[in-house]
Short mmCIF file of C-alpha atoms and ligand atoms in Angstrom, two decimals:
data_model
loop_
_atom_site.label_atom_id
_atom_site.label_comp_id
_atom_site.label_asym_id
_atom_site.label_seq_id
_atom_site.Cartn_x
_atom_site.Cartn_y
_atom_site.Cartn_z
CA MET A 1 0.13 0.02 0.01
CA ARG A 2 1.37 3.49 -1.03
CA GLY A 3 2.13 5.55 1.98
CA GLY A 4 -0.56 7.52 3.69
CA THR A 5 -3.36 6.14 1.52
CA GLN A 6 -4.85 3.34 3.52
CA GLU A 7 -7.39 5.69 4.97
CA ILE A 8 -8.61 6.41 1.38
CA THR A 9 -8.84 2.62 0.66
CA ASP A 10 -10.97 2.20 3.81
CA LEU A 11 -13.34 5.03 2.76
CA ILE A 12 -13.87 3.32 -0.60
CA LEU A 13 -14.50 -0.08 0.87
CA ASN A 14 -17.02 1.55 3.35
CA ALA A 15 -18.79 3.13 0.45
CA LYS A 16 -18.88 -0.38 -1.32
CA GLU A 17 -20.45 -1.88 1.74
CA ARG A 18 -23.13 0.69 1.93
CA ALA A 19 -23.91 0.41 -1.78
CA ILE A 20 -24.38 -3.42 -1.41
CA LYS A 21 -26.52 -2.99 1.64
CA GLU A 22 -28.74 -0.36 0.21
CA THR A 23 -29.25 -1.64 -3.32
CA SER A 24 -29.08 -5.51 -3.24
CA HIS A 25 -32.84 -5.69 -3.21
CA GLU A 26 -33.08 -4.09 -6.70
CA PRO A 27 -33.73 -6.66 -9.44
CA GLU A 28 -31.11 -7.35 -12.15
CA PRO A 29 -32.04 -5.58 -15.31
CA GLU A 30 -32.65 -7.60 -18.59
CA LEU A 31 -30.41 -7.48 -21.62
CA THR A 32 -27.13 -8.66 -20.34
CA GLN A 33 -27.36 -11.75 -22.50
CA PRO A 34 -26.69 -11.89 -26.21
CA GLN A 35 -29.80 -10.96 -28.18
CA LYS A 36 -30.83 -11.49 -31.75
CA TRP A 37 -30.86 -8.31 -33.87
CA PRO A 38 -33.01 -6.53 -34.52
CA ILE A 39 -33.88 -5.88 -30.92
CA ASN A 40 -37.13 -4.69 -29.58
CA CYS A 41 -36.90 -1.84 -27.22
CA THR A 42 -38.81 1.27 -26.35
CA VAL A 43 -37.02 4.45 -27.46
CA GLY A 44 -37.63 7.97 -26.05
CA PRO A 45 -36.36 11.25 -27.19
CA GLY A 46 -32.54 11.68 -27.05
CA LEU A 47 -32.49 7.93 -28.00
CA GLU A 48 -33.35 7.11 -24.33
CA GLY A 49 -33.75 3.34 -24.01
CA ALA A 50 -32.21 2.68 -27.42
CA ILE A 51 -29.77 -0.20 -27.80
CA ALA A 52 -27.25 0.63 -30.34
CA CYS A 53 -24.42 -1.99 -29.99
CA GLU A 54 -23.03 -4.85 -28.02
CA THR A 55 -20.27 -4.28 -25.61
CA LYS A 56 -17.99 -6.01 -23.10
CA VAL A 57 -16.20 -2.81 -22.05
CA GLY A 58 -18.43 -1.59 -19.22
CA TYR A 59 -21.83 -1.73 -17.70
CA VAL A 60 -24.06 0.65 -15.76
CA ASN A 61 -26.84 -0.76 -13.65
CA GLY A 62 -29.06 2.18 -13.14
CA ALA A 63 -31.46 0.60 -10.74
CA LYS A 64 -28.78 -0.72 -8.37
CA GLY A 65 -26.47 2.07 -8.83
CA TRP A 66 -23.59 -0.23 -9.92
CA LEU A 67 -20.76 0.47 -12.41
CA ILE A 68 -18.60 -2.35 -13.86
CA TYR A 69 -15.64 -2.14 -16.09
CA ARG A 70 -14.95 -5.50 -17.91
CA GLY A 71 -16.56 -7.41 -15.07
CA TYR A 72 -14.83 -5.67 -12.10
CA ASN A 73 -17.00 -3.35 -9.90
CA ILE A 74 -15.82 0.20 -9.64
CA PHE A 75 -15.38 0.10 -5.93
CA ASP A 76 -12.83 -2.72 -6.09
CA LEU A 77 -11.01 -1.00 -8.93
CA CYS A 78 -10.85 2.26 -6.90
CA ALA A 79 -9.67 0.38 -3.88
CA TYR A 80 -7.05 -1.79 -5.33
CA SER A 81 -6.12 -0.71 -8.80
CA THR A 82 -4.46 2.23 -10.55
CA PHE A 83 -5.50 4.33 -13.61
CA GLU A 84 -2.78 2.72 -15.84
CA GLU A 85 -4.20 -0.85 -14.95
CA VAL A 86 -7.76 0.25 -15.42
CA SER A 87 -7.15 1.88 -18.85
CA TYR A 88 -5.21 -1.17 -19.90
CA LEU A 89 -8.13 -3.28 -18.78
CA LEU A 90 -10.63 -1.19 -20.66
CA LEU A 91 -8.66 -1.17 -23.86
CA HIS A 92 -7.36 -4.76 -23.85
CA GLY A 93 -10.04 -6.64 -21.89
CA LEU A 94 -7.88 -8.04 -19.12
CA LEU A 95 -5.90 -6.75 -16.16
CA PRO A 96 -2.25 -6.61 -17.27
CA THR A 97 0.39 -8.93 -16.08
CA ALA A 98 3.45 -7.28 -14.26
CA THR A 99 5.44 -7.27 -17.61
CA GLN A 100 2.59 -5.96 -19.58
CA LEU A 101 1.93 -3.21 -16.99
CA GLU A 102 5.51 -2.11 -17.00
CA ALA A 103 5.61 -1.97 -20.80
CA PHE A 104 2.37 -0.08 -20.87
CA LYS A 105 3.54 2.53 -18.28
CA LYS A 106 6.75 3.03 -20.22
CA LYS A 107 4.70 3.62 -23.38
CA LEU A 108 2.57 6.11 -21.77
CA VAL A 109 5.50 8.18 -20.54
CA GLN A 110 7.07 7.89 -24.12
CA TYR A 111 3.83 9.04 -25.73
CA ALA A 112 3.35 11.81 -23.29
CA HIS A 113 6.10 13.69 -25.21
CA ILE A 114 4.35 15.79 -27.79
CA PRO A 115 6.84 18.54 -28.33
CA TYR A 116 5.50 19.89 -31.69
CA THR A 117 1.97 19.78 -30.53
CA LYS A 118 2.89 21.81 -27.50
CA ARG A 119 4.80 24.35 -29.68
CA LEU A 120 1.91 24.57 -32.03
CA LEU A 121 -0.23 25.33 -28.98
CA LEU A 122 2.05 28.14 -28.02
CA SER A 123 1.09 30.02 -31.09
CA PHE A 124 -2.62 30.19 -29.90
CA PRO A 125 -3.80 32.38 -27.05
CA VAL A 126 -4.16 29.24 -24.89
CA GLU A 127 -4.22 31.18 -21.62
CA LYS A 128 -7.51 32.83 -22.77
CA MET A 129 -9.11 29.76 -24.27
CA ASN A 130 -11.49 27.25 -22.63
CA PRO A 131 -9.20 24.37 -21.83
CA MET A 132 -11.66 21.96 -23.50
CA ALA A 133 -11.05 23.90 -26.66
CA VAL A 134 -7.27 23.57 -26.14
CA LEU A 135 -7.70 19.66 -25.78
CA ARG A 136 -9.65 19.60 -29.05
CA LEU A 137 -6.82 21.61 -30.78
CA GLY A 138 -4.27 19.32 -29.12
CA THR A 139 -5.79 16.03 -30.51
CA SER A 140 -5.77 17.54 -33.98
CA PHE A 141 -2.15 18.72 -33.61
CA MET A 142 -1.14 15.16 -32.28
CA ARG A 143 -2.81 13.65 -35.30
CA GLN A 144 -0.78 15.94 -37.55
CA GLU A 145 2.49 15.48 -35.59
CA PHE A 146 2.58 11.67 -35.46
CA THR A 147 0.33 10.08 -38.07
CA ASP A 148 0.30 9.82 -41.80
CA VAL A 149 -3.39 10.32 -42.27
CA GLU A 150 -2.87 13.55 -44.16
CA SER A 151 -0.21 13.97 -46.85
CA GLU A 152 3.13 12.66 -45.63
CA ASP A 153 5.04 15.62 -47.14
CA TYR A 154 2.85 18.03 -45.22
CA ILE A 155 3.77 16.37 -41.92
CA ALA A 156 7.42 16.32 -42.76
CA ASP A 157 7.09 20.05 -43.54
CA THR A 158 5.47 20.87 -40.22
CA VAL A 159 8.06 19.06 -38.42
CA ARG A 160 10.93 20.76 -40.24
CA ILE A 161 9.49 24.16 -39.85
CA ILE A 162 9.06 23.88 -36.28
CA ASN A 163 12.26 22.15 -35.62
CA ALA A 164 14.06 25.09 -37.32
CA ASP A 165 12.49 27.39 -34.90
CA GLU A 166 12.89 25.21 -31.84
CA ASP A 167 15.48 27.17 -29.94
CA SER A 168 13.35 30.40 -30.01
CA ILE A 169 10.52 28.75 -28.06
CA PRO A 170 11.18 28.21 -24.30
CA MET A 171 10.38 24.82 -22.87
CA GLU A 172 11.01 23.69 -19.34
CA THR A 173 12.56 20.29 -19.79
CA LYS A 174 13.89 18.47 -16.77
CA PRO A 175 17.25 16.96 -17.54
CA MET A 176 16.84 13.18 -16.97
CA GLY A 177 19.97 11.46 -18.22
CA GLU A 178 20.32 8.96 -20.98
CA GLU A 179 18.78 6.02 -19.10
CA HIS A 180 15.30 7.68 -19.00
CA ALA A 181 15.86 9.99 -21.88
CA ILE A 182 12.83 10.16 -24.18
CA TYR A 183 13.03 13.61 -25.57
CA GLU A 184 16.63 14.89 -25.38
CA PHE A 185 18.66 11.94 -26.74
CA ARG A 186 18.30 10.21 -30.25
CA ARG A 187 15.18 12.17 -30.73
CA GLU A 188 14.87 11.85 -34.50
CA GLU A 189 15.30 7.97 -34.22
CA ARG A 190 12.61 7.78 -31.48
CA GLU A 191 10.20 10.03 -33.20
CA LYS A 192 10.51 8.04 -36.46
CA LYS A 193 9.70 4.91 -34.48
CA ILE A 194 6.66 6.58 -32.85
CA ARG A 195 5.43 7.79 -36.21
CA ASP A 196 5.80 4.26 -37.53
CA GLU A 197 3.76 2.89 -34.65
CA LEU A 198 1.07 5.42 -35.07
CA LYS A 199 0.70 5.25 -38.86
CA GLY A 200 -2.94 5.30 -39.91
CA ALA A 201 -4.21 6.75 -36.68
CA GLY A 202 -6.32 3.71 -35.87
CA GLY A 203 -4.66 0.96 -33.92
CA ASP A 204 -4.20 0.40 -30.24
CA GLU A 205 -1.01 2.32 -30.29
CA SER A 206 -2.92 5.51 -31.25
CA CYS A 207 -5.24 4.89 -28.31
CA HIS A 208 -2.36 4.74 -26.00
CA HIS A 209 -0.89 7.87 -27.69
CA LEU A 210 -4.17 9.77 -27.06
CA LEU A 211 -4.39 8.63 -23.50
CA ALA A 212 -0.93 9.95 -22.76
CA GLY A 213 -1.03 12.92 -25.07
CA VAL A 214 -4.34 14.46 -24.04
CA ALA A 215 -3.06 14.37 -20.36
CA SER A 216 0.13 16.41 -21.67
CA VAL A 217 -2.07 18.93 -23.59
CA MET A 218 -4.31 19.45 -20.54
CA ALA A 219 -1.33 19.97 -18.24
CA ALA A 220 0.28 22.34 -20.84
CA ALA A 221 -2.99 24.34 -20.91
CA ALA A 222 -2.91 24.58 -17.17
CA ARG A 223 0.80 25.78 -17.15
CA LEU A 224 0.16 28.43 -19.84
CA ARG A 225 -2.86 29.66 -18.09
CA ALA A 226 -0.89 30.08 -14.97
CA GLY A 227 1.81 32.08 -16.82
CA GLY A 228 4.35 29.18 -16.86
CA TYR A 229 5.63 26.98 -19.74
CA PRO A 230 4.71 23.35 -20.37
CA LEU A 231 6.53 20.71 -18.54
CA GLU A 232 7.76 17.34 -19.78
CA PRO A 233 6.58 14.23 -17.95
CA ASP A 234 8.76 12.67 -15.19
CA PRO A 235 9.32 8.94 -16.11
CA GLU A 236 9.57 8.02 -12.47
CA LEU A 237 6.01 9.15 -11.71
CA SER A 238 2.69 7.39 -12.15
CA PHE A 239 0.06 8.72 -14.64
CA ALA A 240 -1.92 10.48 -11.85
CA ALA A 241 1.23 11.90 -10.22
CA ASN A 242 2.56 13.05 -13.58
CA LEU A 243 -0.70 14.74 -14.41
CA LEU A 244 -0.48 16.84 -11.25
CA TYR A 245 3.23 17.38 -11.63
CA MET A 246 2.89 18.52 -15.26
CA MET A 247 0.02 20.86 -14.31
CA ASN A 248 1.55 22.39 -11.06
CA GLY A 249 5.29 21.86 -11.53
CA LYS A 250 5.29 20.12 -8.10
CA VAL A 251 5.50 16.45 -7.31
CA PRO A 252 2.28 15.66 -5.45
CA SER A 253 2.06 14.01 -2.08
CA PRO A 254 1.18 10.30 -2.07
CA LEU A 255 -2.27 11.34 -0.82
CA GLU A 256 -2.83 13.73 -3.69
CA GLU A 257 -1.57 11.20 -6.10
CA ARG A 258 -3.87 8.52 -4.77
CA ILE A 259 -6.98 10.79 -4.82
CA MET A 260 -6.26 11.80 -8.45
CA ASP A 261 -5.79 8.12 -9.28
CA VAL A 262 -9.18 7.28 -7.77
CA ALA A 263 -10.73 10.22 -9.61
CA LEU A 264 -9.35 9.11 -12.96
CA ILE A 265 -10.44 5.57 -12.39
CA LEU A 266 -14.02 6.80 -11.53
CA HIS A 267 -14.25 8.78 -14.74
CA ALA A 268 -12.63 6.25 -17.19
CA ASP A 269 -15.91 4.83 -18.69
CA HIS A 270 -19.61 5.08 -18.34
CA GLY A 271 -21.80 3.23 -20.91
CA MET A 272 -23.16 4.95 -23.95
CA ASN A 273 -23.07 8.53 -22.53
CA ALA A 274 -23.17 11.51 -24.97
CA SER A 275 -19.49 11.90 -25.40
CA THR A 276 -18.81 8.20 -25.85
CA PHE A 277 -21.66 8.10 -28.31
CA ALA A 278 -20.31 11.08 -30.10
CA SER A 279 -16.81 9.59 -30.53
CA MET A 280 -18.42 6.30 -31.68
CA VAL A 281 -20.59 8.01 -34.32
CA VAL A 282 -17.49 9.79 -35.77
CA ALA A 283 -15.50 6.60 -35.74
CA SER A 284 -18.37 4.71 -37.42
CA THR A 285 -17.88 6.76 -40.53
CA LEU A 286 -14.36 5.40 -40.63
CA SER A 287 -12.94 8.74 -39.65
CA ASP A 288 -9.95 8.20 -37.36
CA ILE A 289 -9.52 7.86 -33.69
CA TYR A 290 -7.92 11.39 -33.11
CA LEU A 291 -10.94 12.99 -34.62
CA SER A 292 -13.23 10.56 -32.61
CA VAL A 293 -11.62 11.63 -29.43
CA GLY A 294 -11.93 15.27 -30.45
CA ALA A 295 -15.72 14.72 -30.99
CA GLY A 296 -15.83 13.16 -27.50
CA ILE A 297 -14.09 16.21 -26.01
CA ALA A 298 -16.57 18.48 -27.70
CA ALA A 299 -19.63 16.56 -26.40
CA LEU A 300 -18.22 16.40 -22.86
CA GLN A 301 -17.81 20.07 -22.54
CA GLY A 302 -21.54 20.77 -22.16
CA PRO A 303 -23.05 21.59 -18.73
CA LEU A 304 -25.50 18.65 -18.91
CA HIS A 305 -22.56 16.31 -19.35
CA GLY A 306 -18.96 16.79 -18.00
CA GLY A 307 -19.28 20.52 -17.73
CA ALA A 308 -21.57 20.08 -14.86
CA ASN A 309 -18.70 19.67 -12.26
CA GLU A 310 -17.54 23.25 -12.87
CA LYS A 311 -21.08 24.62 -12.63
CA VAL A 312 -21.54 22.88 -9.24
CA ILE A 313 -18.74 25.08 -7.75
CA GLU A 314 -20.33 28.19 -9.22
CA MET A 315 -23.60 27.01 -7.61
CA PHE A 316 -21.92 26.70 -4.17
CA HIS A 317 -20.57 30.24 -4.57
CA GLU A 318 -23.97 31.44 -5.48
CA ILE A 319 -25.57 29.79 -2.54
CA GLY A 320 -23.02 31.38 -0.24
CA THR A 321 -23.45 29.65 3.18
CA GLU A 322 -24.88 26.40 4.58
CA ALA A 323 -27.66 28.41 6.17
CA GLN A 324 -28.83 29.68 2.90
CA VAL A 325 -29.23 26.26 1.28
CA LYS A 326 -32.75 25.63 2.15
CA ALA A 327 -34.08 29.01 0.80
CA TRP A 328 -31.97 28.79 -2.30
CA PHE A 329 -33.16 25.28 -3.03
CA GLU A 330 -36.84 26.11 -2.50
CA LYS A 331 -36.63 29.00 -4.89
CA LYS A 332 -34.85 26.74 -7.62
CA ARG A 333 -37.43 23.97 -6.98
CA ALA A 334 -40.34 26.40 -7.35
CA ALA A 335 -38.88 27.72 -10.59
CA LYS A 336 -38.32 24.08 -11.79
CA GLU A 337 -34.63 24.80 -12.43
CA LYS A 338 -32.23 21.86 -12.59
CA ILE A 339 -29.77 21.56 -9.73
CA MET A 340 -26.29 21.00 -11.11
CA GLY A 341 -24.61 17.70 -10.11
CA PHE A 342 -27.90 15.87 -9.50
CA GLY A 343 -29.97 13.51 -11.67
CA HIS A 344 -28.79 11.00 -14.40
CA ARG A 345 -30.35 9.50 -17.49
CA VAL A 346 -29.43 5.97 -16.27
CA TYR A 347 -29.05 6.09 -12.59
CA LYS A 348 -32.24 6.06 -10.64
CA ALA A 349 -30.31 5.25 -7.54
CA TYR A 350 -27.23 6.93 -5.85
CA ASP A 351 -24.50 7.16 -8.45
CA PRO A 352 -21.62 4.87 -7.22
CA ARG A 353 -19.09 7.38 -8.34
CA ALA A 354 -20.61 9.93 -5.93
CA ARG A 355 -20.64 7.27 -3.18
CA VAL A 356 -16.80 7.28 -3.47
CA LEU A 357 -16.34 10.93 -4.17
CA ALA A 358 -18.47 12.22 -1.16
CA PRO A 359 -16.35 10.68 1.53
CA LEU A 360 -13.21 11.70 -0.39
CA ALA A 361 -14.49 15.24 -0.52
CA GLU A 362 -15.24 15.17 3.16
CA TYR A 363 -11.74 13.85 3.93
CA MET A 364 -10.02 16.40 1.75
CA SER A 365 -12.26 19.24 2.90
CA ASN A 366 -11.15 18.85 6.53
CA LYS A 367 -7.79 20.06 5.43
CA SER A 368 -8.96 23.43 3.97
CA PRO A 369 -11.41 26.14 5.20
CA GLU A 370 -12.71 26.74 1.73
CA GLY A 371 -13.31 23.07 1.17
CA LYS A 372 -14.96 22.72 4.56
CA LYS A 373 -17.40 25.45 3.77
CA MET A 374 -18.22 23.91 0.30
CA PHE A 375 -18.72 20.45 1.86
CA GLY A 376 -21.13 21.87 4.41
CA ILE A 377 -23.21 23.49 1.65
CA ALA A 378 -22.91 20.31 -0.50
CA LYS A 379 -24.16 18.02 2.37
CA ALA A 380 -27.07 20.32 3.21
CA LEU A 381 -28.01 20.58 -0.48
CA GLU A 382 -27.82 16.90 -0.96
CA ASN A 383 -30.25 16.33 2.12
CA GLU A 384 -32.74 18.91 0.65
CA VAL A 385 -32.65 17.38 -2.92
CA VAL A 386 -32.72 13.66 -1.83
CA SER A 387 -35.54 14.16 0.69
CA THR A 388 -37.77 15.89 -2.01
CA LEU A 389 -36.61 15.02 -5.57
CA GLY A 390 -35.12 11.77 -4.45
CA SER A 391 -38.35 10.22 -3.56
CA GLU A 392 -40.43 11.98 -6.20
CA LYS A 393 -38.25 11.59 -9.29
CA LYS A 394 -35.39 9.36 -8.19
CA ILE A 395 -32.72 12.17 -8.32
CA PHE A 396 -29.56 11.77 -6.49
CA PRO A 397 -26.04 13.30 -6.59
CA ASN A 398 -24.13 12.31 -9.70
CA VAL A 399 -20.34 12.06 -10.26
CA ASP A 400 -20.10 15.81 -10.74
CA PHE A 401 -21.51 16.88 -7.43
CA TYR A 402 -18.50 16.07 -5.16
CA SER A 403 -15.68 15.93 -7.70
CA GLY A 404 -15.20 19.67 -7.73
CA ILE A 405 -14.80 19.86 -3.89
CA VAL A 406 -12.07 17.13 -4.07
CA TYR A 407 -10.25 19.04 -6.87
CA THR A 408 -10.72 22.52 -5.18
CA CYS A 409 -9.07 20.96 -2.13
CA MET A 410 -6.12 19.94 -4.24
CA GLY A 411 -5.73 23.46 -5.56
CA ILE A 412 -7.04 22.75 -9.01
CA ALA A 413 -8.90 25.62 -10.75
CA PRO A 414 -12.54 24.94 -11.66
CA GLU A 415 -11.84 25.33 -15.56
CA PHE A 416 -9.76 22.20 -15.29
CA PHE A 417 -12.29 19.93 -13.71
CA THR A 418 -13.93 18.90 -17.06
CA PRO A 419 -10.49 18.60 -18.88
CA ILE A 420 -9.44 16.07 -16.09
CA PHE A 421 -12.70 14.18 -16.81
CA ALA A 422 -11.75 14.23 -20.56
CA VAL A 423 -8.21 12.92 -19.76
CA SER A 424 -9.64 9.95 -17.98
CA ARG A 425 -12.51 9.36 -20.44
CA VAL A 426 -10.10 8.94 -23.32
CA ALA A 427 -9.82 5.38 -21.95
CA GLY A 428 -13.45 4.66 -22.41
CA TRP A 429 -13.84 6.44 -25.66
CA THR A 430 -10.93 4.72 -27.29
CA ALA A 431 -11.91 1.28 -25.75
CA ARG A 432 -15.41 1.46 -27.04
CA VAL A 433 -14.51 2.87 -30.47
CA GLN A 434 -12.00 -0.02 -30.99
CA GLU A 435 -14.56 -2.58 -29.93
CA TYR A 436 -17.30 -1.09 -32.14
CA LEU A 437 -15.10 -1.00 -35.26
CA LYS A 438 -14.64 -4.69 -35.11
CA ASN A 439 -18.24 -5.00 -36.26
CA ASN A 440 -18.65 -1.56 -37.66
CA ARG A 441 -22.05 -0.20 -38.89
CA ILE A 442 -22.39 3.49 -39.60
CA PHE A 443 -24.76 5.13 -37.06
CA ARG A 444 -27.84 6.42 -38.79
CA PRO A 445 -31.04 6.81 -36.66
CA ARG A 446 -34.16 8.52 -37.98
CA ALA A 447 -36.13 11.50 -37.03
CA MET A 448 -39.88 11.89 -36.88
CA TYR A 449 -40.82 14.43 -39.60
CA LEU A 450 -43.40 16.78 -38.32
CA GLY A 451 -43.08 19.41 -40.96
CA ALA A 452 -45.29 20.25 -43.96
CA PHE A 453 -45.58 18.40 -47.28
CA ASP A 454 -46.47 19.69 -50.67
CA LYS A 455 -45.72 23.39 -50.20
CA GLU A 456 -45.56 25.37 -53.42
CA TYR A 457 -42.24 27.11 -54.00
CA THR A 458 -42.67 30.89 -53.14
CA PRO A 459 -40.79 33.15 -55.55
CA LEU A 460 -38.42 35.57 -53.81
CA GLU A 461 -40.53 38.76 -54.36
CA GLN A 462 -43.64 37.15 -52.84
CA ARG A 463 -42.14 36.05 -49.54
CA GLY A 464 -42.55 37.58 -46.13
CA ASN A 465 -46.08 36.71 -45.14
CA GLU A 466 -45.68 32.96 -44.74
CA LYS A 467 -45.94 31.49 -41.21
CA LYS A 468 -43.39 28.98 -39.88
CA ASP A 469 -44.83 25.53 -39.20
N1 CMC B 501 -32.42 19.02 -10.69
C1 CMC B 501 -33.81 19.06 -10.74
N2 CMC B 501 -34.63 18.37 -11.37
C2 CMC B 501 -34.03 17.41 -12.30
C3 CMC B 501 -32.68 17.36 -12.32
C4 CMC B 501 -31.87 18.17 -11.58
N3 CMC B 501 -30.50 18.07 -11.65
N4 CMC B 501 -32.40 16.41 -13.27
C5 CMC B 501 -33.56 15.94 -13.75
N5 CMC B 501 -34.57 16.64 -13.11
C6 CMC B 501 -36.00 16.40 -13.26
C7 CMC B 501 -36.43 17.10 -14.59
O1 CMC B 501 -36.83 18.47 -14.41
C8 CMC B 501 -37.63 16.25 -15.03
O2 CMC B 501 -38.67 16.57 -14.21
P1 CMC B 501 -40.20 16.48 -14.94
O3 CMC B 501 -40.38 15.15 -15.22
O4 CMC B 501 -41.05 17.06 -13.83
O5 CMC B 501 -40.19 17.42 -16.16
C9 CMC B 501 -37.24 14.82 -14.52
O6 CMC B 501 -36.31 15.05 -13.57
C10 CMC B 501 -36.43 14.06 -15.81
O7 CMC B 501 -35.35 14.98 -16.17
P2 CMC B 501 -34.65 14.89 -17.53
O8 CMC B 501 -33.90 16.09 -17.76
O9 CMC B 501 -35.73 14.50 -18.56
O10 CMC B 501 -33.75 13.64 -17.33
P3 CMC B 501 -32.72 13.24 -18.40
O11 CMC B 501 -32.38 11.77 -18.23
O12 CMC B 501 -33.01 13.72 -19.75
O13 CMC B 501 -31.31 14.13 -17.90
C11 CMC B 501 -29.49 14.94 -16.90
C12 CMC B 501 -30.32 13.64 -17.22
C13 CMC B 501 -28.17 14.49 -16.32
C14 CMC B 501 -29.17 15.67 -18.20
C15 CMC B 501 -30.21 15.74 -15.88
O14 CMC B 501 -30.50 15.07 -14.76
C16 CMC B 501 -29.53 17.04 -15.56
O15 CMC B 501 -29.70 18.10 -16.40
N6 CMC B 501 -28.82 17.19 -14.51
C17 CMC B 501 -28.08 18.43 -14.20
C18 CMC B 501 -26.72 18.43 -14.90
C19 CMC B 501 -25.71 17.45 -14.44
O16 CMC B 501 -25.48 17.39 -13.26
N7 CMC B 501 -25.12 16.75 -15.32
C20 CMC B 501 -24.16 15.72 -15.06
C21 CMC B 501 -24.61 14.31 -15.31
S1 CMC B 501 -23.56 13.01 -14.73
C22 CMC B 501 -22.06 13.27 -15.56
C23 CMC B 501 -22.08 12.94 -16.95
O17 CMC B 501 -22.57 11.89 -17.37
O18 CMC B 501 -21.56 13.78 -17.64
#
């Protein structure tokens, strides 16, 4: 057990025990066995209830409030695993052996070096941009930097042009010595090897590249926003620790590393959510995995999806104090406004991710007055919402309700909450895209046409008096 983190494991295992106790009476849902296509299912607006594909990647049991990745429940993965193991599991279907894990970790550190992508980012006003927009740009630049999906000559040109200007652009690169050198020594040779591995932008290597590279882009955006320069990863650190190190320039404590690791595990996959579906739709056209992940990032940004975590913190500020929670909630409820961080399309029980994040938020908030105040507001709001909307409409806290408090206590700015979600979700997006492409069929649902038929074309000079349908 890594130093100082046993308490975190205990909190997670307690959450698991409570989840089992409170939800074991719920029946198992149907449709976890192979079905014969076409499938009969009831579909609501927004494709609610629609079954679009078969998967072995992960499963959300909305009635019980259970989340499973490749057969393993989320509580056990949070308690015993790491993000590297979990992303390997999602992508490759099995937990890695020690040798496989070592090779995978090495690869992630190697792929986290995206020097030209970072330099291209420096030519944009990154510090003023929404970090999710920076992530989208970053995935396109990584595609341009390392793959041959566009003209090969063009890539070579990009590399040469930027190489020529290399010394004029400051980079904070930690000297690491030949043994761990990824960037400084034999760079051309290494980069050629990487470009060979990533040719075509479609295989497992491209998924690994995105997993590592999106984290680097996110950290670079954080550094640039804070007035610093991007940092290179430290090969001695885990994925979670490197993420924090590249964002802050400070190696995190074992506790911070562990909390980030758990947060990454919790966000890695979640059924056919909007961003996963968006990335699969793009992939189903036989576009490539970089563009698919870019689509996932775009979909995740919205406040009804990943963007809710940032809005939750704004909401806590708006509420002000714990004493004002009741009045604030009554007003919102009367106005039928949605409360950020609550409700879910699939969960009609307590979201298991919130079950883990709530005690972590409490644990972390005890270490900071701002966190303590936020946690007080959050708990009071949860009580109000659950005691009213919980029984009426089965609305409970979701993953975004407590994650912001955890990140705030770690000194992470709200605009990076959703990007951290994206970094982790690259694992789920890529795993599901790879799986879907094995039996690809282009997505093409239908719409119900409610418009007019048989209108007579109106010449330009006679228009202006028509009514819209
Ligand atoms: N606060 C108050 N009422 C709510 C909420 C909420 N957060 N969520 C749903 N409801 C009510 C809604 O008003 C509706 O009531 P009625 O039947 O009287 O019209 C009913 O519950 C069903 O809501 P819906 O919007 O039709 O449900 P949905 O399945 O389409 O939406 C949701 C799911 C997540 C978009 C929605 O619950 C929501 O907008 N929540 C707030 C935003 C949020 O926290 N999003 C993060 C989701 S979890 C992370 C992720 O997957 O990205």
